[in-house]
mmCIF file of C-alpha atoms and ligand atoms in Angstrom:
data_model
loop_
_atom_site.group_PDB
_atom_site.id
_atom_site.type_symbol
_atom_site.label_atom_id
_atom_site.label_comp_id
_atom_site.label_asym_id
_atom_site.label_seq_id
_atom_site.Cartn_x
_atom_site.Cartn_y
_atom_site.Cartn_z
ATOM 1 C CA MET A 1 74.971 80.278 100.704
ATOM 2 C CA VAL A 2 77.994 77.366 99.632
ATOM 3 C CA ILE A 3 77.395 73.881 99.490
ATOM 4 C CA THR A 4 80.493 71.645 100.062
ATOM 5 C CA MET A 5 79.819 68.353 98.829
ATOM 6 C CA LYS A 6 81.732 65.144 100.362
ATOM 7 C CA PRO A 7 84.870 63.892 98.686
ATOM 8 C CA GLY A 8 84.005 61.345 95.903
ATOM 9 C CA ALA A 9 80.400 62.841 95.418
ATOM 10 C CA THR A 10 78.422 62.080 91.904
ATOM 11 C CA GLU A 11 77.530 63.936 89.104
ATOM 12 C CA GLU A 12 73.791 62.721 89.967
ATOM 13 C CA GLN A 13 74.189 64.254 94.029
ATOM 14 C CA ILE A 14 75.425 67.181 92.527
ATOM 15 C CA GLN A 15 72.868 67.794 89.891
ATOM 16 C CA ALA A 16 70.119 67.102 92.673
ATOM 17 C CA VAL A 17 71.937 69.757 95.023
ATOM 18 C CA CYS A 18 71.613 72.350 91.575
ATOM 19 C CA SER A 19 67.900 71.613 91.060
ATOM 20 C CA THR A 20 67.008 71.877 94.616
ATOM 21 C CA ILE A 21 68.205 75.437 94.548
ATOM 22 C CA GLU A 22 67.350 76.537 90.804
ATOM 23 C CA GLU A 23 63.338 75.703 91.830
ATOM 24 C CA TYR A 24 63.643 78.810 94.172
ATOM 25 C CA GLY A 25 64.436 80.204 91.605
ATOM 26 C CA LEU A 26 67.956 81.311 92.275
ATOM 27 C CA ASP A 27 71.276 80.384 90.100
ATOM 28 C CA THR A 28 74.287 77.822 91.076
ATOM 29 C CA LEU A 29 77.876 78.341 90.387
ATOM 30 C CA LEU A 30 80.191 75.213 90.350
ATOM 31 C CA MET A 31 83.364 75.524 92.148
ATOM 32 C CA PRO A 32 85.519 72.279 91.609
ATOM 33 C CA GLY A 33 88.513 71.778 94.067
ATOM 34 C CA SER A 34 90.243 69.112 96.027
ATOM 35 C CA VAL A 35 85.863 68.498 96.844
ATOM 36 C CA MET A 36 83.286 69.997 94.708
ATOM 37 C CA ALA A 37 81.494 73.118 96.392
ATOM 38 C CA ILE A 38 78.405 74.563 94.841
ATOM 39 C CA GLY A 39 77.750 78.420 95.356
ATOM 40 C CA ILE A 40 74.894 80.584 95.599
ATOM 41 C CA PRO A 41 75.967 84.059 94.127
ATOM 42 C CA SER A 42 73.003 86.501 94.551
ATOM 43 C CA ALA A 43 71.338 87.351 98.412
ATOM 44 C CA ILE A 44 68.656 84.900 99.572
ATOM 45 C CA PRO A 45 65.322 86.155 100.596
ATOM 46 C CA ALA A 46 65.677 85.603 104.015
ATOM 47 C CA ASP A 47 62.367 83.418 104.577
ATOM 48 C CA VAL A 48 63.877 81.230 101.853
ATOM 49 C CA ARG A 49 67.515 80.778 103.446
ATOM 50 C CA GLU A 50 66.127 78.054 106.418
ATOM 51 C CA PRO A 51 64.127 75.662 104.505
ATOM 52 C CA LEU A 52 66.430 75.521 101.414
ATOM 53 C CA ALA A 53 69.653 74.829 104.139
ATOM 54 C CA GLN A 54 67.499 71.770 105.495
ATOM 55 C CA LYS A 55 66.888 70.370 102.193
ATOM 56 C CA LEU A 56 69.826 70.874 100.587
ATOM 57 C CA GLN A 57 71.846 69.402 104.031
ATOM 58 C CA ILE A 58 69.593 65.773 103.970
ATOM 59 C CA LEU A 59 70.557 65.672 100.252
ATOM 60 C CA PRO A 60 73.394 62.311 99.884
ATOM 61 C CA GLY A 61 76.533 63.661 99.006
ATOM 62 C CA VAL A 62 76.388 67.132 100.669
ATOM 63 C CA SER A 63 79.148 67.320 103.908
ATOM 64 C CA GLN A 64 78.062 71.142 104.318
ATOM 65 C CA VAL A 65 75.689 73.830 103.925
ATOM 66 C CA THR A 66 77.730 77.421 104.585
ATOM 67 C CA HIS A 67 75.672 80.996 104.975
ATOM 68 C CA VAL A 68 77.743 84.320 103.412
ATOM 69 C CA SER A 69 77.385 86.717 105.931
ATOM 70 C CA ARG A 70 79.132 89.258 104.072
ATOM 71 C CA SER A 71 77.651 91.459 101.065
ATOM 72 C CA TYR A 72 79.885 90.097 98.871
ATOM 73 C CA LYS A 73 79.605 86.560 98.304
ATOM 74 C CA LEU A 74 81.769 85.600 95.355
ATOM 75 C CA ALA A 75 85.250 87.785 96.561
ATOM 76 C CA SER A 76 84.778 85.935 100.221
ATOM 77 C CA ARG A 77 86.737 83.669 101.238
ATOM 78 C CA GLU A 78 83.506 82.371 103.000
ATOM 79 C CA PHE A 79 82.137 81.460 99.776
ATOM 80 C CA HIS A 80 85.669 80.468 98.260
ATOM 81 C CA PRO A 81 87.836 78.964 100.613
ATOM 82 C CA ALA A 82 91.171 78.137 99.373
ATOM 83 C CA SER A 83 93.092 81.299 97.745
ATOM 84 C CA THR A 84 92.802 82.599 94.078
ATOM 85 C CA VAL A 85 95.771 81.854 91.340
ATOM 86 C CA VAL A 86 95.585 83.711 88.654
ATOM 87 C CA ASN A 87 97.697 82.385 85.848
ATOM 88 C CA VAL A 88 98.098 85.168 83.662
ATOM 89 C CA ARG A 89 99.844 83.415 80.702
ATOM 90 C CA GLY A 90 101.888 81.146 83.186
ATOM 91 C CA VAL A 91 102.644 83.510 85.504
ATOM 92 C CA HIS A 92 100.579 82.592 88.885
ATOM 93 C CA ILE A 93 99.766 85.196 91.230
ATOM 94 C CA GLY A 94 98.630 84.394 94.421
ATOM 95 C CA GLY A 95 99.790 81.284 95.293
ATOM 96 C CA THR A 96 103.711 80.648 96.968
ATOM 97 C CA ASP A 97 104.991 82.842 94.056
ATOM 98 C CA PHE A 98 105.735 86.448 94.468
ATOM 99 C CA VAL A 99 105.528 88.648 91.095
ATOM 100 C CA VAL A 100 107.069 92.297 90.852
ATOM 101 C CA MET A 101 105.661 94.639 88.233
ATOM 102 C CA ALA A 102 107.700 96.936 87.604
ATOM 103 C CA GLY A 103 107.843 100.742 84.718
ATOM 104 C CA PRO A 104 106.731 104.004 84.136
ATOM 105 C CA CYS A 105 103.707 105.435 85.199
ATOM 106 C CA SER A 106 102.988 106.297 81.766
ATOM 107 C CA ILE A 107 104.605 104.896 78.115
ATOM 108 C CA GLU A 108 106.381 107.985 77.197
ATOM 109 C CA GLY A 109 107.676 106.438 73.352
ATOM 110 C CA TYR A 110 109.651 103.217 72.312
ATOM 111 C CA GLU A 111 112.905 104.347 73.577
ATOM 112 C CA GLN A 112 111.760 104.640 77.208
ATOM 113 C CA LEU A 113 109.679 102.040 77.418
ATOM 114 C CA SER A 114 112.106 99.727 75.716
ATOM 115 C CA GLU A 115 114.968 100.939 78.308
ATOM 116 C CA ALA A 116 112.783 100.271 81.180
ATOM 117 C CA ALA A 117 111.344 96.809 80.333
ATOM 118 C CA LYS A 118 114.718 95.817 79.526
ATOM 119 C CA GLU A 119 116.067 96.973 83.348
ATOM 120 C CA VAL A 120 113.277 95.739 85.233
ATOM 121 C CA ARG A 121 112.817 92.314 83.680
ATOM 122 C CA ALA A 122 116.878 91.750 84.282
ATOM 123 C CA ALA A 123 116.437 92.729 87.557
ATOM 124 C CA GLY A 124 113.717 90.350 87.829
ATOM 125 C CA ALA A 125 110.332 91.991 87.496
ATOM 126 C CA LEU A 126 107.943 89.631 85.285
ATOM 127 C CA VAL A 127 104.955 92.412 84.295
ATOM 128 C CA LEU A 128 105.813 95.615 82.680
ATOM 129 C CA ARG A 129 103.542 98.535 83.532
ATOM 130 C CA GLY A 130 103.301 101.709 82.079
ATOM 131 C CA GLY A 131 99.883 103.635 81.175
ATOM 132 C CA ALA A 132 98.869 104.881 77.764
ATOM 133 C CA PHE A 133 95.585 105.986 79.088
ATOM 134 C CA LYS A 134 96.235 108.348 82.009
ATOM 135 C CA PRO A 135 93.855 109.712 84.676
ATOM 136 C CA ARG A 136 95.265 113.086 85.385
ATOM 137 C CA THR A 137 93.509 115.386 88.228
ATOM 138 C CA SER A 138 94.173 118.102 85.382
ATOM 139 C CA PRO A 139 92.898 118.144 82.104
ATOM 140 C CA TYR A 140 95.720 119.704 80.992
ATOM 141 C CA SER A 141 98.581 117.146 82.139
ATOM 142 C CA PHE A 142 99.891 114.408 79.791
ATOM 143 C CA GLN A 143 97.209 112.581 79.083
ATOM 144 C CA GLY A 144 99.326 109.306 77.838
ATOM 145 C CA LEU A 145 100.155 108.309 74.250
ATOM 146 C CA ALA A 146 96.842 106.392 74.100
ATOM 147 C CA VAL A 147 96.726 103.371 72.094
ATOM 148 C CA GLU A 148 99.891 104.345 70.091
ATOM 149 C CA GLY A 149 101.204 103.747 73.255
ATOM 150 C CA LEU A 150 99.592 100.563 73.573
ATOM 151 C CA LYS A 151 101.466 99.370 70.327
ATOM 152 C CA ILE A 152 104.407 100.133 71.834
ATOM 153 C CA MET A 153 103.776 98.265 75.036
ATOM 154 C CA ARG A 154 102.859 95.500 73.136
ATOM 155 C CA GLN A 155 106.256 95.725 70.602
ATOM 156 C CA VAL A 156 108.666 96.288 73.842
ATOM 157 C CA ALA A 157 107.049 93.090 75.834
ATOM 158 C CA ASP A 158 107.451 91.131 73.123
ATOM 159 C CA GLU A 159 110.867 91.793 72.241
ATOM 160 C CA VAL A 160 111.784 91.358 75.740
ATOM 161 C CA GLY A 161 109.963 88.600 77.184
ATOM 162 C CA ILE A 162 107.878 90.466 79.849
ATOM 163 C CA LEU A 163 103.984 90.417 80.525
ATOM 164 C CA THR A 164 102.272 93.163 80.429
ATOM 165 C CA VAL A 165 99.904 95.893 82.571
ATOM 166 C CA SER A 166 98.492 98.784 81.794
ATOM 167 C CA GLU A 167 95.563 101.380 82.778
ATOM 168 C CA VAL A 168 91.696 101.059 80.878
ATOM 169 C CA MET A 169 89.729 104.398 81.619
ATOM 170 C CA SER A 170 85.925 103.267 80.329
ATOM 171 C CA PRO A 171 83.867 100.997 78.752
ATOM 172 C CA ASP A 172 83.877 100.945 75.451
ATOM 173 C CA LEU A 173 88.106 100.595 75.475
ATOM 174 C CA VAL A 174 88.001 97.465 77.149
ATOM 175 C CA GLU A 175 88.140 94.972 74.431
ATOM 176 C CA THR A 176 90.985 97.739 72.048
ATOM 177 C CA VAL A 177 93.116 97.878 75.529
ATOM 178 C CA ALA A 178 92.898 93.883 76.074
ATOM 179 C CA GLU A 179 93.872 93.295 72.526
ATOM 180 C CA TYR A 180 97.165 94.974 73.973
ATOM 181 C CA VAL A 181 97.997 93.691 77.177
ATOM 182 C CA ASP A 182 97.744 90.319 79.398
ATOM 183 C CA ILE A 183 96.546 92.605 82.533
ATOM 184 C CA LEU A 184 94.037 95.347 82.671
ATOM 185 C CA GLN A 185 94.042 97.712 85.301
ATOM 186 C CA ILE A 186 91.238 99.508 86.263
ATOM 187 C CA GLY A 187 92.952 102.881 88.691
ATOM 188 C CA ALA A 188 92.023 103.784 91.801
ATOM 189 C CA ARG A 189 89.386 106.692 90.478
ATOM 190 C CA SER A 190 87.496 104.151 87.794
ATOM 191 C CA MET A 191 86.550 101.843 91.191
ATOM 192 C CA GLN A 192 83.114 102.601 91.304
ATOM 193 C CA ASN A 193 83.203 103.202 87.493
ATOM 194 C CA LEU A 194 80.278 100.165 87.620
ATOM 195 C CA PRO A 195 79.957 100.386 83.688
ATOM 196 C CA LEU A 196 83.715 99.609 83.533
ATOM 197 C CA LEU A 197 83.531 96.648 86.284
ATOM 198 C CA ILE A 198 80.574 95.043 84.469
ATOM 199 C CA GLU A 199 82.733 95.179 80.304
ATOM 200 C CA ALA A 200 86.566 94.286 82.235
ATOM 201 C CA GLY A 201 84.034 91.018 84.052
ATOM 202 C CA LYS A 202 82.598 90.215 81.152
ATOM 203 C CA SER A 203 86.420 90.329 78.890
ATOM 204 C CA GLY A 204 87.359 87.362 81.263
ATOM 205 C CA LYS A 205 90.977 89.075 80.883
ATOM 206 C CA PRO A 206 92.800 89.054 84.068
ATOM 207 C CA VAL A 207 92.369 92.463 86.433
ATOM 208 C CA LEU A 208 93.950 94.326 88.343
ATOM 209 C CA LEU A 209 91.415 96.371 90.473
ATOM 210 C CA LYS A 210 93.118 99.231 92.680
ATOM 211 C CA ARG A 211 91.074 100.260 95.221
ATOM 212 C CA GLY A 212 89.748 103.540 95.672
ATOM 213 C CA PRO A 213 91.620 106.279 97.660
ATOM 214 C CA ALA A 214 89.054 106.777 100.025
ATOM 215 C CA ALA A 215 87.356 103.440 99.549
ATOM 216 C CA THR A 216 86.456 100.996 102.694
ATOM 217 C CA ILE A 217 87.073 97.324 102.154
ATOM 218 C CA ASP A 218 83.704 96.691 101.765
ATOM 219 C CA GLU A 219 83.164 98.657 98.894
ATOM 220 C CA PHE A 220 86.521 97.862 97.451
ATOM 221 C CA LEU A 221 85.621 93.717 97.463
ATOM 222 C CA LEU A 222 81.933 95.038 96.215
ATOM 223 C CA ALA A 223 83.857 96.624 93.259
ATOM 224 C CA ALA A 224 85.318 93.249 92.744
ATOM 225 C CA GLU A 225 82.303 91.602 93.238
ATOM 226 C CA TYR A 226 81.207 93.263 89.943
ATOM 227 C CA ILE A 227 83.931 92.063 87.718
ATOM 228 C CA LEU A 228 83.390 88.743 89.296
ATOM 229 C CA SER A 229 80.119 87.924 89.079
ATOM 230 C CA ASN A 230 79.912 89.277 85.411
ATOM 231 C CA GLY A 231 81.885 85.926 84.580
ATOM 232 C CA ASN A 232 85.439 86.615 85.020
ATOM 233 C CA SER A 233 87.195 84.841 88.425
ATOM 234 C CA ASN A 234 91.073 86.978 87.432
ATOM 235 C CA VAL A 235 90.480 89.445 89.502
ATOM 236 C CA MET A 236 93.965 90.607 91.759
ATOM 237 C CA LEU A 237 93.216 93.536 94.658
ATOM 238 C CA CYS A 238 95.740 96.224 94.610
ATOM 239 C CA GLU A 239 95.953 98.581 98.140
ATOM 240 C CA ARG A 240 97.971 101.523 96.735
ATOM 241 C CA GLY A 241 97.297 104.230 100.096
ATOM 242 C CA LEU A 242 93.664 106.232 101.101
ATOM 243 C CA VAL A 243 93.361 109.599 101.104
ATOM 244 C CA SER A 244 94.687 110.893 104.926
ATOM 245 C CA PHE A 245 94.603 114.144 107.014
ATOM 246 C CA ASP A 246 98.689 114.833 106.738
ATOM 247 C CA ARG A 247 99.447 115.240 103.150
ATOM 248 C CA SER A 248 102.842 116.822 103.447
ATOM 249 C CA TYR A 249 105.237 114.296 103.656
ATOM 250 C CA THR A 250 103.333 111.556 102.325
ATOM 251 C CA ARG A 251 100.955 111.589 98.688
ATOM 252 C CA ASN A 252 98.705 109.225 100.463
ATOM 253 C CA LEU A 253 98.612 107.099 103.514
ATOM 254 C CA LEU A 254 99.539 103.203 102.404
ATOM 255 C CA ASP A 255 97.352 100.702 104.314
ATOM 256 C CA LEU A 256 99.543 97.694 104.746
ATOM 257 C CA ALA A 257 97.129 96.344 107.209
ATOM 258 C CA ALA A 258 94.701 95.845 104.651
ATOM 259 C CA VAL A 259 96.653 93.210 103.325
ATOM 260 C CA GLN A 260 96.362 91.299 105.762
ATOM 261 C CA VAL A 261 92.538 91.853 106.390
ATOM 262 C CA LEU A 262 92.204 91.320 102.749
ATOM 263 C CA LYS A 263 93.491 87.952 102.565
ATOM 264 C CA ASP A 264 91.863 87.028 105.691
ATOM 265 C CA HIS A 265 88.266 88.026 104.161
ATOM 266 C CA SER A 266 88.680 87.553 100.209
ATOM 267 C CA HIS A 267 90.469 84.802 98.353
ATOM 268 C CA LEU A 268 91.731 87.293 95.565
ATOM 269 C CA PRO A 269 95.507 87.939 95.182
ATOM 270 C CA VAL A 270 96.605 91.159 97.101
ATOM 271 C CA ILE A 271 99.302 93.152 95.294
ATOM 272 C CA VAL A 272 101.040 96.428 97.128
ATOM 273 C CA ASP A 273 101.613 99.958 95.114
ATOM 274 C CA PRO A 274 103.971 101.460 97.245
ATOM 275 C CA SER A 275 104.540 104.145 94.431
ATOM 276 C CA HIS A 276 101.618 105.697 94.849
ATOM 277 C CA GLY A 277 100.677 104.712 98.515
ATOM 278 C CA VAL A 278 103.739 106.830 99.572
ATOM 279 C CA GLY A 279 104.642 108.855 96.674
ATOM 280 C CA VAL A 280 107.822 109.386 97.563
ATOM 281 C CA ALA A 281 110.827 107.701 95.961
ATOM 282 C CA LYS A 282 113.007 107.062 98.399
ATOM 283 C CA TYR A 283 110.175 105.723 100.980
ATOM 284 C CA ILE A 284 110.038 103.193 98.304
ATOM 285 C CA PRO A 285 111.716 100.141 98.757
ATOM 286 C CA ALA A 286 111.090 100.143 102.554
ATOM 287 C CA MET A 287 107.280 99.848 101.489
ATOM 288 C CA SER A 288 107.867 96.721 99.422
ATOM 289 C CA CYS A 289 110.033 95.154 101.730
ATOM 290 C CA ALA A 290 106.730 95.414 104.131
ATOM 291 C CA ALA A 291 104.937 94.695 101.834
ATOM 292 C CA LEU A 292 106.351 91.270 100.609
ATOM 293 C CA VAL A 293 106.696 90.966 104.707
ATOM 294 C CA ALA A 294 103.011 91.854 105.089
ATOM 295 C CA GLY A 295 101.057 88.984 102.978
ATOM 296 C CA ALA A 296 101.122 90.199 100.003
ATOM 297 C CA ASP A 297 101.113 88.293 96.474
ATOM 298 C CA GLY A 298 103.393 91.097 94.766
ATOM 299 C CA LEU A 299 104.236 94.572 94.190
ATOM 300 C CA LEU A 300 103.387 97.568 91.293
ATOM 301 C CA ILE A 301 106.529 100.269 91.339
ATOM 302 C CA GLU A 302 106.972 103.116 89.122
ATOM 303 C CA VAL A 303 110.448 102.895 87.409
ATOM 304 C CA HIS A 304 111.858 104.856 84.665
ATOM 305 C CA PRO A 305 115.448 105.093 82.997
ATOM 306 C CA ASP A 306 115.924 108.331 83.552
ATOM 307 C CA PRO A 307 113.067 109.836 86.830
ATOM 308 C CA ARG A 308 113.644 113.173 86.464
ATOM 309 C CA ARG A 309 112.525 112.923 83.279
ATOM 310 C CA ALA A 310 109.428 111.336 83.810
ATOM 311 C CA MET A 311 106.107 112.646 81.914
ATOM 312 C CA SER A 312 104.462 111.451 85.262
ATOM 313 C CA ASP A 313 105.335 110.923 88.804
ATOM 314 C CA ALA A 314 108.400 111.571 88.712
ATOM 315 C CA ALA A 315 108.976 112.305 92.216
ATOM 316 C CA GLN A 316 107.787 108.757 93.239
ATOM 317 C CA THR A 317 109.605 107.052 90.273
ATOM 318 C CA LEU A 318 112.564 104.541 90.733
ATOM 319 C CA ASP A 319 115.672 105.141 88.995
ATOM 320 C CA THR A 320 116.378 100.819 87.791
ATOM 321 C CA LYS A 321 119.400 101.058 90.139
ATOM 322 C CA THR A 322 117.373 101.535 93.400
ATOM 323 C CA PHE A 323 115.144 99.093 91.299
ATOM 324 C CA ALA A 324 117.381 96.361 91.214
ATOM 325 C CA GLU A 325 118.794 96.651 94.582
ATOM 326 C CA LEU A 326 115.256 96.554 95.861
ATOM 327 C CA MET A 327 114.907 93.369 93.601
ATOM 328 C CA GLU A 328 117.880 91.845 95.851
ATOM 329 C CA SER A 329 116.673 93.055 99.206
ATOM 330 C CA LEU A 330 113.316 91.339 98.289
ATOM 331 C CA ARG A 331 114.873 88.464 97.836
ATOM 332 C CA ARG A 332 117.270 88.122 100.663
ATOM 333 C CA LEU A 333 113.734 88.797 102.803
ATOM 334 C CA GLY A 334 111.428 86.058 100.607
ATOM 335 C CA PRO A 335 112.750 83.374 103.244
ATOM 336 C CA PHE A 336 111.221 85.480 106.109
ATOM 337 C CA SER A 337 107.887 85.643 103.817
ATOM 338 C CA LYS A 338 105.650 82.431 102.581
ATOM 339 C CA ARG A 339 106.649 84.051 99.008
ATOM 340 C CA SER A 340 109.743 83.411 96.988
ATOM 341 C CA ILE A 341 109.956 85.701 93.985
ATOM 342 C CA CYS A 342 109.258 84.861 91.197
ATOM 343 C CA GLU A 343 111.897 84.295 88.526
ATOM 344 C CA GLN A 344 110.416 82.167 85.213
ATOM 345 C CA ALA A 345 111.027 83.109 81.976
ATOM 346 C CA ILE A 346 107.870 84.354 79.925
ATOM 347 C CA ALA A 347 107.071 82.566 76.519
ATOM 348 C CA VAL A 348 106.246 85.379 74.092
HETATM 349 C C1 PEP B 1 98.842 104.468 87.887
HETATM 350 O O1 PEP B 1 99.050 103.484 87.904
HETATM 351 O O2 PEP B 1 99.891 104.965 87.761
HETATM 352 C C2 PEP B 1 97.703 104.926 88.429
HETATM 353 C C3 PEP B 1 97.387 106.198 88.087
HETATM 354 O O3 PEP B 1 97.676 104.966 89.545
HETATM 355 P P1 PEP B 1 96.028 104.877 90.680
HETATM 356 O O4 PEP B 1 95.063 104.788 89.842
HETATM 357 O O5 PEP B 1 95.978 104.131 91.873
HETATM 358 O O6 PEP B 1 96.175 106.251 90.976
HETATM 359 MN MN1 MN B 2 101.262 106.851 88.744
#
């Protein structure tokens, strides 16, 4: 349930609404905006819903009482009509800017990451991606450089002037990863790792939550709800493809319709990862452009100075030249979408 106050509602009127809700043993959440809104994030017992709504509706200063019909509450647009803009050290994701995150699948060493960072930054990316903890399908594949990789990433990012995103795989590593990177990535395989979601919620750090390979929209938004309900409103959703019946030509089935669906039913920013979504480098530029036009707020793309030598996900990784050309195409397409490619400088 969301209670929207009239413009200019007083502190006392807001307080009276909160006290009325709390008398029923329910928690309140203040959501300031152009007008104040007060949310009840948890489920309200059926026998309480109507009497409570009636009481609230007649309180002074109340404009409207809205029931949130979805199972996810804080993530829903009913609950929070304005789009959320996540501020990552001055870069705004979820508003009119289109923010590109790019870099290798895995951090392999200083030279590789430094070259990748310089190239993607020069081409217009604002966030450097790179995994230090890699969730590989086989335990015998390269597992990442762990904290050593994060240290390299921090150094490179400070030298180049770029933000960072890297995956955290377990709850006990949230604090460590959050020390080094600007955005915590929760991987597709971890989307329903509930202790991890809770810990990421408590950290307050911006989170890029990837959709599980077989997750429904409801499951995806309920995973986001775990982070939001643990006190972190800086959540970005990432569509990265679903398992499909035909894996002969593409790795996953990139669900671009999900961009519109998520923007419709949720206020959270939506990022598209065409690299994992498609899995084939030559299809990535077209799918990136499609994501921009489909209404995404940004992209997450795998780029390596020498993709043939990439230690993971080589087949879906762009070289730096192709990435720079893609950025040009995105700039040209900007006027056909509601976004413009964000080019701002990053303060280090
Ligand atoms: C990645 O971004 O490198 C990754 C492992 O992605 P996903 O979790 O979507 O498979
Ligand atoms: Mn990868």
